[in-house]
Structures are given as C-alpha cells and as structure tokens.
C-alpha cells in the first residue's frame, strides 16, 4: 500500500507542469486584427444602437440587454443583475487562470441629446446623450472580449476572459458595488479604456471625487404676507453655495468644487420649504480630499444653522483617483502602436473641420490630423474622475484612450455626443477594441506579463489599504438621476 502511494507520489512529481501557452505570434496578431476589421460594421451598428438609446446611469436597461445579447450569442455565460444592480452584469468564457477582465460602460449624460451633426441640434430637447462616448466604450470592450474568446477557443488556451458590465459610471459608482460583491477578487488583470480626442496609453491618475445631495427642509409661508413664519430652505442652499465659493480660496492645489441646485422652491410667493443642492469635491489624493470634504460638510451644516432649517445629507458617490500601472501601460502602448491611429476619409475631414469651428480656444489644442498619431504615455493627473479608480486599487488595471472624438473636442459636450454617433467615433472605437484584444492575448500567453503587472501594482500601492469611501452596506443609488 505504502509502496503504491509512494509510486503515485513519485509519478505525480514527475508529471510535467501544464504546458505554458505558446507565445502569441505576429501572424496571430495580424489574424486577430483582420477578424475585428471584418466585424467593424457589426460593432458599429451595436454602438449606434446604444447611442440612440442614450440611457442614464442605472437606467441602461436596453443598452445592457443589447451588449448581453451579443455576448450570449458568442458563447459567454452571463450573470445578470449582479450587485443588487439591475443593469450590471458579468459575462465569462473559458476556465482557469489567468483571469483577464475588460470593463464596459454604457450610461449617457443628462441634457446632451444630439444628432450626429457638426452643429448643435438635439434629437430630443433636454434628453440624455452620449457626451462621454460610453456607447463606444461598452461596445469596444465587448468586441475585444469576443475577439479574445475566439482566440482562446481556436488555440485551446487555458484562461478565462470576463466582460464586466458596469453601469452608472457618470456619478453612480456602479463598479464600486460590483467589486464590493467580490466579483473582481480572483482577477489577474483588468483592462480599461475611455473615448478621447487622442490615442494614448495612460500612466496618469485621475481625481478622487466625493459627491452628495444636501437636502434642506424649512417651513412654507406666504412670502409677502407672513415671511416671519417661513424658514427658507433655498436660503440654506444659497448660503452653502456661498460657503463653497469662499472655500475655493483655501483648499490645496488641484481641488475642484462644483455644485448645482436641483430644487430651489416652487413659486416666488411661497417661502421654499424644500431645496436641494448636488455637490462634488475632487482632488488627486484621497486623504487630501477627505479633509476638503469634511469642510464641505461643515459648510452644508452652516447653511441649515443660519436659516433654522433641517439638513439631510445623502452621500451619492465616492471614487478613488486611479492607480497607474507602468507595466500594463507599456504593453498597451506597444499594441496601440501596432494598431495605429484613426484615418479620416474626406467626409469625416469635412465634419471634423466644421465641428472644430465650434470649439472655444484652449491652451493645448491638438491639431486636426493628430487622430492618426499615437501620443506618448502621459503621467500627472487628468481633471476627470472615474469609478475605475476604485478598481485600480484592487486589481492591476490598464488605461487606454483612443481618438473617438475630433481633436480638441471638450468632454461632456454636444460635440462629443455628436462624434460618438458618427463613423469618426466608430473608427476610434475599433482602435480600442483591437488594442484591448491584443493586450488580453499577450496576458493570456505570457505569464511574465501578468506577473509584471502584479509586481507594478504592489510597488505602486506601497502597502496602502484601499477602503471605499462609500459606507459599508450602502445600496447603489439607483435613482440618483431623479432629482427630488
Ligand atoms: Zn466617461
Ligand atoms: Zn464622463
């Protein structure tokens, strides 16, 4: 008996380690790129469909369903409605390690409804529009995941490709809840990208961002007949706004403060009993932002104290700055250079020229034509914020931007919404899909790349313990776009 066991043990010891995946060859890359080119029109249609839906955060039912249908048709197992979020999903194909994730977003922005024209023209006045290009973002990520799946299947490679459907990037923090549900725990690498007016693999960070709605409740009364009986919630909002204006002078560099008044009363002759402010604070370093936020909260309380009204604070979202990963950026940049930038045809050049006339002057404009170039990876802090930041502190994450918008296009504008519905946006989208797919294949076929990404993550993190600023137990703010 013992001999048998020993023999079995000896045999097991001799059993060769599972064969390493064969290196991803140049001919493989050429084939993968050609396969994506062959499906460019199909994915273009899908992105256009999501562009036409233009659904805001946590309400992206039709957009999510379209992406899910595409993934299911390509053999992915899809868990729908994960993390108590109806429009969040995780699609998976393959088995074992490594596990490579790609993130898809598909929410639109309020008020940016726009035709695919180079002049301002809303499809439906006041409706949402894809001013951040998330129709392209979601579709390219799905396309890349399917391309990687086709390669894993054709070459019988070990590994799992996962597509994360992450709703409500624009202020709703969908990724925070998906990660919190443990759905990213076993990932080796997460790939991310974002539409932009240039092609670059980023080694930069973003701004951490904390947001809340301040709701004030006072007492209604006749504004002329009984003003002494009223307690104005609008006064409280305006005092809080004033406080934030004064705070601007006394905050660290790079701090950004913004707010809107989502409710300010119903009629001038009624003292407003209810008013609401929606406020943001941002900084590239979370502990610095924590201090700024504490002061914003004091200002909000001061508004209530001064007006004898009651304050209710709803923390809507809190996202981290992004943790860059040089190793993944280098790999992504290599693949981006292989893919190349976007080349406009005559019609697209005419559109770009007309659109560029509508841009306000900026300090650092990229010229028309630069969409064909690859910009070197940039460090520093971009002025945006993303819930991908929270992911980057939990798993090694790459960042990529491609030129889906005419160079010089401002983010969150009617111009970017217009580009996202045109062939200009779709060409940039395919640059992203190809770059993501090649990068995924490098990670599937070269364990050293996965290890380098992990090592860089550990070095960058330097022992910092990630702790979400969204309180434990908080549910996704599924109705954050409905102003009270
Ligand atoms: Zn975005
Ligand atoms: Zn955005």
PDB file of C-alpha atoms in Angstrom, residues 45-55 63 108 112-117 123 128-131 133-136 139 416-422 426:
ATOM      1  CA  UNK A  45     -24.244  49.203 -35.587  1.00  0.00           C
ATOM      2  CA  UNK A  46     -24.287  47.969 -31.988  1.00  0.00           C
ATOM      3  CA  UNK A  47     -22.596  51.152 -30.748  1.00  0.00           C
ATOM      4  CA  UNK A  48     -25.025  53.262 -32.749  1.00  0.00           C
ATOM      5  CA  UNK A  49     -27.954  51.399 -31.198  1.00  0.00           C
ATOM      6  CA  UNK A  50     -26.667  52.157 -27.677  1.00  0.00           C
ATOM      7  CA  UNK A  51     -26.047  55.784 -28.775  1.00  0.00           C
ATOM      8  CA  UNK A  52     -29.689  56.043 -29.815  1.00  0.00           C
ATOM      9  CA  UNK A  53     -30.920  54.545 -26.514  1.00  0.00           C
ATOM     10  CA  UNK A  54     -28.926  57.161 -24.544  1.00  0.00           C
ATOM     11  CA  UNK A  55     -29.976  55.862 -21.131  1.00  0.00           C
ATOM     12  CA  UNK A  63     -28.204  49.213 -23.596  1.00  0.00           C
ATOM     13  CA  UNK A 108     -25.377  58.559 -21.075  1.00  0.00           C
ATOM     14  CA  UNK A 112     -26.762  66.138 -24.020  1.00  0.00           C
ATOM     15  CA  UNK A 113     -29.151  64.739 -26.610  1.00  0.00           C
ATOM     16  CA  UNK A 114     -27.604  65.468 -30.007  1.00  0.00           C
ATOM     17  CA  UNK A 115     -27.827  64.477 -33.653  1.00  0.00           C
ATOM     18  CA  UNK A 116     -24.672  63.281 -35.430  1.00  0.00           C
ATOM     19  CA  UNK A 117     -24.238  66.751 -36.931  1.00  0.00           C
ATOM     20  CA  UNK A 123     -32.515  64.756 -31.108  1.00  0.00           C
ATOM     21  CA  UNK A 128     -29.730  62.482 -22.344  1.00  0.00           C
ATOM     22  CA  UNK A 129     -26.923  61.969 -24.841  1.00  0.00           C
ATOM     23  CA  UNK A 130     -23.638  60.066 -25.091  1.00  0.00           C
ATOM     24  CA  UNK A 131     -21.371  63.045 -24.339  1.00  0.00           C
ATOM     25  CA  UNK A 133     -18.919  58.183 -25.603  1.00  0.00           C
ATOM     26  CA  UNK A 134     -19.893  55.273 -23.363  1.00  0.00           C
ATOM     27  CA  UNK A 135     -21.836  53.721 -26.250  1.00  0.00           C
ATOM     28  CA  UNK A 136     -18.404  53.251 -27.863  1.00  0.00           C
ATOM     29  CA  UNK A 139     -19.176  48.116 -27.479  1.00  0.00           C
ATOM     30  CA  UNK A 416     -18.526  64.701 -28.153  1.00  0.00           C
ATOM     31  CA  UNK A 417     -22.096  63.325 -28.199  1.00  0.00           C
ATOM     32  CA  UNK A 418     -22.204  64.067 -31.957  1.00  0.00           C
ATOM     33  CA  UNK A 419     -18.841  62.347 -32.619  1.00  0.00           C
ATOM     34  CA  UNK A 420     -19.923  59.270 -30.626  1.00  0.00           C
ATOM     35  CA  UNK A 421     -22.746  58.718 -33.124  1.00  0.00           C
ATOM     36  CA  UNK A 422     -20.588  59.023 -36.269  1.00  0.00           C
ATOM     37  CA  UNK A 426     -16.704  54.134 -34.531  1.00  0.00           C
TER      38      UNK A 426
END
